Amino acid sequence: MNTQNAPQNEEEKEIELKDLKPGDILIFDGETDDLISRLIMAFTNSRVTHGAIFMQNGENAALADAGQDGINMHLVTSTPNARGVHVRRITKKGGFGNDSDKIVAPVTDIAYDYVKQGLVYPYSNLVLLAMILIYKDVSHVSLKQAAIIKLLKLAAAELKTLIDEKYHDGKHTMVCSSYVYQCYLDASKNNPDLKIDIKNGDVDANLRAGKRTATLLDLYAEHAAEYNFNKTFTAENDEPVTESAQEVLEDLVDEKNEDHVYLLKSNFLSNAIEDFLKSLLKASGIVVDSIKDLIENAKKQQAMFVTPHDLYCHTTNTVSVGKVPLDRHSEKYNP
């Protein structure tokens, strides 16, 4: 697996927990003993898999993140063998000066507001994997198209459960790294310097500049254009997924099997992409009534989709503070 060792050729120094400031962006190294973590690293060509916002230091040092139990705060401690965490801090040309803590304070206020909403069901890592496949260029990874289709089906089914059982109930649900980005984006409405700039993250700008990407969304859009956006790709004799999520994930990137097919247009693949995108948009409160509308809204969502690797390597207005080993306590913390 080819992973990047450091963003933008920066050297990361070892730091201590006491060196962190509220608002710092935390990017966690992946866990090699976890299959989904390994796949996220492979898909994003990185070594990181989780993002969070540092909320407070001192006796009760804590972070906020979107984890398996929702968007919550958790206490953190530092021990030598803890998970490695890369710390980045937003800045601007010339820095923020002596008022930096005050300037960044709205970010942690917004992060805490999301915590207080009590969102009990964020997007899972399974949905995160599907979003990476849909929105990011993963042509560097050898993939099996049949497994891609199954993963998209499983992720769509999970989103439909979220919608049908009203887990989110109109609340803003998101993946971990998009939560970090969203908090800064919300704060930037009053201070534009607080918007995290992602290199190549503005899809509309890329399209205007004529830049080409190689994502499943691009493939689906091209396939739909061949039918003048008038065809819904309902696959005949489309059988349900009988394998477990674990079995599908293990089959997704199978280096021992040389029979790989990537980005091959088919009704089966387009159907799976379409169904997932409709479910993803509906979970975000967006209902579309045409294929062209689906694609346009999906691209808007793409511009907002941020991975942990984006936070680690693709931001243009953050600086590396260093790397610290952190233990994220599993219990929710209510200050």
GROMACS .gro file of C-alpha atoms in nm:
model
  335
    1MET     CA    1   0.000   0.000   0.000
    2ASN     CA    2   0.143   0.335  -0.104
    3THR     CA    3   0.065   0.590   0.167
    4GLN     CA    4   0.182   0.942   0.205
    5ASN     CA    5   0.414   0.997   0.498
    6ALA     CA    6   0.374   1.369   0.555
    7PRO     CA    7   0.160   1.642   0.397
    8GLN     CA    8   0.317   1.905   0.178
    9ASN     CA    9   0.670   1.787   0.269
   10GLU     CA   10   0.628   1.915   0.624
   11GLU     CA   11   0.828   1.770   0.910
   12GLU     CA   12   0.609   1.681   1.208
   13LYS     CA   13   0.761   1.728   1.549
   14GLU     CA   14   0.660   1.532   1.854
   15ILE     CA   15   0.442   1.743   2.083
   16GLU     CA   16   0.257   1.698   2.412
   17LEU     CA   17  -0.111   1.722   2.497
   18LYS     CA   18  -0.053   2.055   2.670
   19ASP     CA   19   0.058   2.205   2.338
   20LEU     CA   20  -0.290   2.170   2.184
   21LYS     CA   21  -0.532   2.461   2.159
   22PRO     CA   22  -0.913   2.464   2.125
   23GLY     CA   23  -1.004   2.446   1.758
   24ASP     CA   24  -0.700   2.242   1.657
   25ILE     CA   25  -0.775   1.987   1.387
   26LEU     CA   26  -0.695   1.629   1.494
   27ILE     CA   27  -0.631   1.362   1.231
   28PHE     CA   28  -0.591   1.007   1.364
   29ASP     CA   29  -0.365   0.744   1.215
   30GLY     CA   30  -0.548   0.440   1.083
   31GLU     CA   31  -0.565   0.110   1.268
   32THR     CA   32  -0.404  -0.169   1.068
   33ASP     CA   33  -0.593  -0.441   1.254
   34ASP     CA   34  -0.930  -0.301   1.140
   35LEU     CA   35  -1.050  -0.392   0.789
   36ILE     CA   36  -1.253  -0.076   0.722
   37SER     CA   37  -0.966   0.137   0.848
   38ARG     CA   38  -0.727  -0.039   0.610
   39LEU     CA   39  -0.966   0.015   0.319
   40ILE     CA   40  -1.006   0.386   0.397
   41MET     CA   41  -0.628   0.418   0.395
   42ALA     CA   42  -0.604   0.227   0.067
   43PHE     CA   43  -0.882   0.423  -0.104
   44THR     CA   44  -0.742   0.762   0.004
   45ASN     CA   45  -0.376   0.663  -0.042
   46SER     CA   46  -0.309   0.779   0.311
   47ARG     CA   47  -0.240   0.657   0.663
   48VAL     CA   48  -0.520   0.850   0.839
   49THR     CA   49  -0.883   0.752   0.892
   50HIS     CA   50  -1.050   0.982   1.146
   51GLY     CA   51  -1.088   1.354   1.212
   52ALA     CA   52  -1.189   1.553   1.521
   53ILE     CA   53  -1.180   1.900   1.674
   54PHE     CA   54  -0.988   1.966   1.995
   55MET     CA   55  -1.226   2.141   2.236
   56GLN     CA   56  -1.046   2.216   2.561
   57ASN     CA   57  -0.721   2.152   2.743
   58GLY     CA   58  -0.633   2.121   3.109
   59GLU     CA   59  -0.758   1.866   3.360
   60ASN     CA   60  -1.047   1.761   3.135
   61ALA     CA   61  -0.886   1.774   2.791
   62ALA     CA   62  -1.152   1.683   2.535
   63LEU     CA   63  -1.231   1.655   2.166
   64ALA     CA   64  -1.552   1.652   1.964
   65ASP     CA   65  -1.609   1.414   1.676
   66ALA     CA   66  -1.861   1.217   1.476
   67GLY     CA   67  -1.814   0.859   1.591
   68GLN     CA   68  -2.016   0.540   1.608
   69ASP     CA   69  -2.224   0.678   1.895
   70GLY     CA   70  -2.308   1.009   1.728
   71ILE     CA   71  -2.155   1.356   1.746
   72ASN     CA   72  -2.020   1.385   2.099
   73MET     CA   73  -1.737   1.508   2.315
   74HIS     CA   74  -1.486   1.265   2.466
   75LEU     CA   75  -1.205   1.309   2.714
   76VAL     CA   76  -0.854   1.245   2.585
   77THR     CA   77  -0.530   1.153   2.755
   78SER     CA   78  -0.182   1.097   2.621
   79THR     CA   79   0.017   0.777   2.673
   80PRO     CA   80   0.326   0.667   2.479
   81ASN     CA   81   0.155   0.376   2.302
   82ALA     CA   82  -0.166   0.561   2.214
   83ARG     CA   83  -0.290   0.618   1.860
   84GLY     CA   84  -0.086   0.872   1.668
   85VAL     CA   85  -0.267   1.200   1.601
   86HIS     CA   86  -0.155   1.468   1.357
   87VAL     CA   87  -0.242   1.818   1.476
   88ARG     CA   88  -0.307   2.101   1.232
   89ARG     CA   89  -0.403   2.460   1.307
   90ILE     CA   90  -0.582   2.703   1.080
   91THR     CA   91  -0.392   3.017   0.993
   92LYS     CA   92  -0.374   3.296   0.738
   93LYS     CA   93  -0.089   3.481   0.577
   94GLY     CA   94   0.084   3.659   0.861
   95GLY     CA   95  -0.100   3.453   1.123
   96PHE     CA   96  -0.383   3.555   1.356
   97GLY     CA   97  -0.158   3.732   1.607
   98ASN     CA   98  -0.228   3.739   1.981
   99ASP     CA   99  -0.603   3.708   1.930
  100SER     CA  100  -0.585   3.364   1.765
  101ASP     CA  101  -0.766   3.184   2.050
  102LYS     CA  102  -1.048   3.438   2.045
  103ILE     CA  103  -1.074   3.428   1.667
  104VAL     CA  104  -1.106   3.048   1.655
  105ALA     CA  105  -1.348   3.031   1.953
  106PRO     CA  106  -1.662   3.036   1.733
  107VAL     CA  107  -1.551   2.702   1.582
  108THR     CA  108  -1.561   2.519   1.915
  109ASP     CA  109  -1.889   2.692   2.003
  110ILE     CA  110  -2.041   2.556   1.681
  111ALA     CA  111  -1.887   2.213   1.738
  112TYR     CA  112  -2.050   2.206   2.082
  113ASP     CA  113  -2.385   2.313   1.935
  114TYR     CA  114  -2.374   2.005   1.712
  115VAL     CA  115  -2.294   1.793   2.018
  116LYS     CA  116  -2.599   1.933   2.201
  117GLN     CA  117  -2.826   1.836   1.909
  118GLY     CA  118  -2.790   1.476   2.024
  119LEU     CA  119  -2.744   1.319   1.684
  120VAL     CA  120  -2.747   0.947   1.759
  121TYR     CA  121  -2.661   0.812   1.417
  122PRO     CA  122  -2.387   0.967   1.206
  123TYR     CA  123  -2.286   0.814   0.877
  124SER     CA  124  -2.096   0.495   0.946
  125ASN     CA  125  -1.757   0.400   0.806
  126LEU     CA  126  -1.940   0.177   0.558
  127VAL     CA  127  -2.114   0.485   0.415
  128LEU     CA  128  -1.783   0.674   0.430
  129LEU     CA  129  -1.624   0.404   0.213
  130ALA     CA  130  -1.909   0.427  -0.037
  131MET     CA  131  -1.877   0.807  -0.049
  132ILE     CA  132  -1.502   0.778  -0.112
  133LEU     CA  133  -1.575   0.539  -0.401
  134ILE     CA  134  -1.838   0.773  -0.544
  135TYR     CA  135  -1.661   1.105  -0.496
  136LYS     CA  136  -1.286   1.043  -0.496
  137ASP     CA  137  -1.045   0.922  -0.760
  138VAL     CA  138  -0.952   0.570  -0.650
  139SER     CA  139  -0.807   0.456  -0.981
  140HIS     CA  140  -0.477   0.383  -0.803
  141VAL     CA  141  -0.647   0.092  -0.623
  142SER     CA  142  -0.718  -0.243  -0.787
  143LEU     CA  143  -1.090  -0.300  -0.734
  144LYS     CA  144  -1.351  -0.562  -0.816
  145GLN     CA  145  -1.661  -0.411  -0.972
  146ALA     CA  146  -1.896  -0.679  -0.838
  147ALA     CA  147  -1.781  -0.597  -0.485
  148ILE     CA  148  -1.820  -0.223  -0.549
  149ILE     CA  149  -2.184  -0.280  -0.646
  150LYS     CA  150  -2.247  -0.486  -0.332
  151LEU     CA  151  -2.087  -0.223  -0.109
  152LEU     CA  152  -2.301   0.053  -0.263
  153LYS     CA  153  -2.612  -0.160  -0.209
  154LEU     CA  154  -2.526  -0.222   0.157
  155ALA     CA  155  -2.454   0.148   0.215
  156ALA     CA  156  -2.778   0.252   0.043
  157ALA     CA  157  -2.973   0.007   0.259
  158GLU     CA  158  -2.814   0.155   0.571
  159LEU     CA  159  -2.909   0.507   0.461
  160LYS     CA  160  -3.266   0.396   0.393
  161THR     CA  161  -3.287   0.255   0.745
  162LEU     CA  162  -3.164   0.588   0.878
  163ILE     CA  163  -3.438   0.764   0.681
  164ASP     CA  164  -3.722   0.520   0.753
  165GLU     CA  165  -3.655   0.497   1.125
  166LYS     CA  166  -3.588   0.872   1.149
  167TYR     CA  167  -3.259   0.830   1.336
  168HIS     CA  168  -3.147   1.172   1.217
  169ASP     CA  169  -3.494   1.338   1.240
  170GLY     CA  170  -3.388   1.635   1.031
  171LYS     CA  171  -3.058   1.684   1.213
  172HIS     CA  172  -2.733   1.731   1.025
  173THR     CA  173  -2.562   1.394   0.993
  174MET     CA  174  -2.214   1.365   0.845
  175VAL     CA  175  -1.888   1.170   0.846
  176CYS     CA  176  -1.612   1.254   1.094
  177SER     CA  177  -1.393   1.471   0.872
  178SER     CA  178  -1.687   1.653   0.715
  179TYR     CA  179  -1.798   1.744   1.069
  180VAL     CA  180  -1.463   1.918   1.125
  181TYR     CA  181  -1.491   2.099   0.791
  182GLN     CA  182  -1.856   2.196   0.856
  183CYS     CA  183  -1.781   2.355   1.195
  184TYR     CA  184  -1.516   2.576   1.037
  185LEU     CA  185  -1.741   2.650   0.741
  186ASP     CA  186  -2.026   2.759   0.969
  187ALA     CA  187  -1.787   2.987   1.161
  188SER     CA  188  -1.657   3.136   0.835
  189LYS     CA  189  -1.995   3.300   0.770
  190ASN     CA  190  -1.887   3.569   1.017
  191ASN     CA  191  -1.513   3.542   0.954
  192PRO     CA  192  -1.407   3.419   0.608
  193ASP     CA  193  -1.056   3.343   0.739
  194LEU     CA  194  -1.203   3.046   0.927
  195LYS     CA  195  -1.299   2.853   0.615
  196ILE     CA  196  -1.072   2.552   0.565
  197ASP     CA  197  -0.944   2.567   0.208
  198ILE     CA  198  -0.916   2.225   0.047
  199LYS     CA  199  -0.689   2.200  -0.256
  200ASN     CA  200  -0.893   2.072  -0.552
  201GLY     CA  201  -1.192   2.049  -0.320
  202ASP     CA  202  -1.417   2.288  -0.514
  203VAL     CA  203  -1.579   2.065  -0.774
  204ASP     CA  204  -1.755   2.352  -0.953
  205ALA     CA  205  -1.423   2.534  -0.990
  206ASN     CA  206  -1.260   2.220  -1.127
  207LEU     CA  207  -1.535   2.180  -1.384
  208ARG     CA  208  -1.509   2.542  -1.491
  209ALA     CA  209  -1.134   2.497  -1.530
  210GLY     CA  210  -1.191   2.189  -1.747
  211LYS     CA  211  -1.019   1.953  -1.502
  212ARG     CA  212  -1.105   1.584  -1.537
  213THR     CA  213  -1.152   1.345  -1.252
  214ALA     CA  214  -1.202   0.968  -1.250
  215THR     CA  215  -1.472   0.888  -0.997
  216LEU     CA  216  -1.779   0.668  -0.999
  217LEU     CA  217  -1.991   0.984  -1.005
  218ASP     CA  218  -1.815   1.089  -1.327
  219LEU     CA  219  -1.875   0.747  -1.477
  220TYR     CA  220  -2.242   0.754  -1.383
  221ALA     CA  221  -2.284   1.108  -1.525
  222GLU     CA  222  -2.122   1.000  -1.853
  223HIS     CA  223  -2.345   0.694  -1.875
  224ALA     CA  224  -2.657   0.901  -1.803
  225ALA     CA  225  -2.555   1.159  -2.064
  226GLU     CA  226  -2.548   0.884  -2.328
  227TYR     CA  227  -2.922   0.849  -2.269
  228ASN     CA  228  -2.980   1.226  -2.248
  229PHE     CA  229  -3.042   1.187  -1.873
  230ASN     CA  230  -3.372   1.012  -1.943
  231LYS     CA  231  -3.291   0.662  -1.824
  232THR     CA  232  -3.318   0.521  -1.475
  233PHE     CA  233  -3.073   0.233  -1.459
  234THR     CA  234  -3.294  -0.037  -1.314
  235ALA     CA  235  -3.097  -0.359  -1.339
  236GLU     CA  236  -3.305  -0.661  -1.435
  237ASN     CA  237  -3.279  -0.972  -1.218
  238ASP     CA  238  -3.095  -0.765  -0.961
  239GLU     CA  239  -3.031  -1.002  -0.673
  240PRO     CA  240  -2.996  -0.879  -0.313
  241VAL     CA  241  -2.663  -0.895  -0.135
  242THR     CA  242  -2.642  -1.220   0.056
  243GLU     CA  243  -2.289  -1.180   0.190
  244SER     CA  244  -2.214  -0.998   0.515
  245ALA     CA  245  -2.056  -0.652   0.506
  246GLN     CA  246  -1.734  -0.810   0.629
  247GLU     CA  247  -1.729  -1.057   0.338
  248VAL     CA  248  -1.797  -0.781   0.084
  249LEU     CA  249  -1.521  -0.564   0.228
  250GLU     CA  250  -1.272  -0.849   0.224
  251ASP     CA  251  -1.354  -0.913  -0.143
  252LEU     CA  252  -1.341  -0.545  -0.242
  253VAL     CA  253  -0.965  -0.517  -0.262
  254ASP     CA  254  -0.832  -0.864  -0.331
  255GLU     CA  255  -0.470  -0.843  -0.441
  256LYS     CA  256  -0.451  -1.219  -0.489
  257ASN     CA  257  -0.722  -1.209  -0.753
  258GLU     CA  258  -0.595  -1.060  -1.079
  259ASP     CA  259  -0.938  -1.052  -1.241
  260HIS     CA  260  -1.011  -0.687  -1.163
  261VAL     CA  261  -1.244  -0.454  -1.352
  262TYR     CA  262  -1.252  -0.083  -1.273
  263LEU     CA  263  -1.485   0.186  -1.410
  264LEU     CA  264  -1.664  -0.030  -1.664
  265LYS     CA  265  -2.001   0.118  -1.762
  266SER     CA  266  -2.290  -0.115  -1.694
  267ASN     CA  267  -2.655  -0.088  -1.596
  268PHE     CA  268  -2.581  -0.286  -1.279
  269LEU     CA  269  -2.314  -0.042  -1.165
  270SER     CA  270  -2.509   0.269  -1.267
  271ASN     CA  271  -2.816   0.136  -1.087
  272ALA     CA  272  -2.617   0.087  -0.766
  273ILE     CA  273  -2.462   0.435  -0.794
  274GLU     CA  274  -2.801   0.594  -0.863
  275ASP     CA  275  -2.973   0.420  -0.574
  276PHE     CA  276  -2.695   0.514  -0.332
  277LEU     CA  277  -2.694   0.880  -0.444
  278LYS     CA  278  -3.071   0.909  -0.409
  279SER     CA  279  -3.052   0.765  -0.058
  280LEU     CA  280  -2.760   0.990   0.035
  281LEU     CA  281  -2.937   1.303  -0.087
  282LYS     CA  282  -3.264   1.204   0.080
  283ALA     CA  283  -3.079   1.152   0.409
  284SER     CA  284  -2.959   1.512   0.366
  285GLY     CA  285  -3.316   1.633   0.309
  286ILE     CA  286  -3.281   1.662  -0.070
  287VAL     CA  287  -3.539   1.495  -0.295
  288VAL     CA  288  -3.470   1.503  -0.670
  289ASP     CA  289  -3.714   1.454  -0.955
  290SER     CA  290  -3.481   1.393  -1.250
  291ILE     CA  291  -3.150   1.226  -1.328
  292LYS     CA  292  -2.990   1.558  -1.423
  293ASP     CA  293  -3.110   1.707  -1.093
  294LEU     CA  294  -2.967   1.404  -0.912
  295ILE     CA  295  -2.625   1.453  -1.069
  296GLU     CA  296  -2.618   1.829  -1.008
  297ASN     CA  297  -2.709   1.788  -0.641
  298ALA     CA  298  -2.465   1.500  -0.600
  299LYS     CA  299  -2.184   1.722  -0.732
  300LYS     CA  300  -2.278   1.991  -0.480
  301GLN     CA  301  -2.253   1.730  -0.205
  302GLN     CA  302  -1.920   1.619  -0.353
  303ALA     CA  303  -1.779   1.969  -0.306
  304MET     CA  304  -1.867   1.941   0.066
  305PHE     CA  305  -1.733   1.589   0.115
  306VAL     CA  306  -1.404   1.593   0.302
  307THR     CA  307  -1.199   1.288   0.400
  308PRO     CA  308  -0.948   1.262   0.686
  309HIS     CA  309  -0.678   1.256   0.417
  310ASP     CA  310  -0.806   1.590   0.283
  311LEU     CA  311  -0.765   1.745   0.628
  312TYR     CA  312  -0.419   1.594   0.660
  313CYS     CA  313  -0.271   1.663   0.318
  314HIS     CA  314  -0.490   1.890   0.109
  315THR     CA  315  -0.555   2.200   0.320
  316THR     CA  316  -0.385   2.518   0.203
  317ASN     CA  317  -0.444   2.737   0.508
  318THR     CA  318  -0.348   2.511   0.797
  319VAL     CA  319  -0.007   2.444   0.946
  320SER     CA  320   0.132   2.139   1.120
  321VAL     CA  321   0.160   2.175   1.497
  322GLY     CA  322   0.306   1.828   1.538
  323LYS     CA  323   0.208   1.476   1.630
  324VAL     CA  324   0.087   1.353   1.967
  325PRO     CA  325  -0.023   1.008   2.094
  326LEU     CA  326  -0.384   1.033   2.215
  327ASP     CA  327  -0.630   0.799   2.382
  328ARG     CA  328  -0.991   0.894   2.301
  329HIS     CA  329  -1.204   0.774   2.592
  330SER     CA  330  -1.509   0.580   2.482
  331GLU     CA  331  -1.749   0.740   2.731
  332LYS     CA  332  -1.935   1.053   2.628
  333TYR     CA  333  -1.823   1.366   2.807
  334ASN     CA  334  -2.071   1.635   2.912
  335PRO     CA  335  -1.889   1.945   3.038
   0.00000   0.00000   0.00000
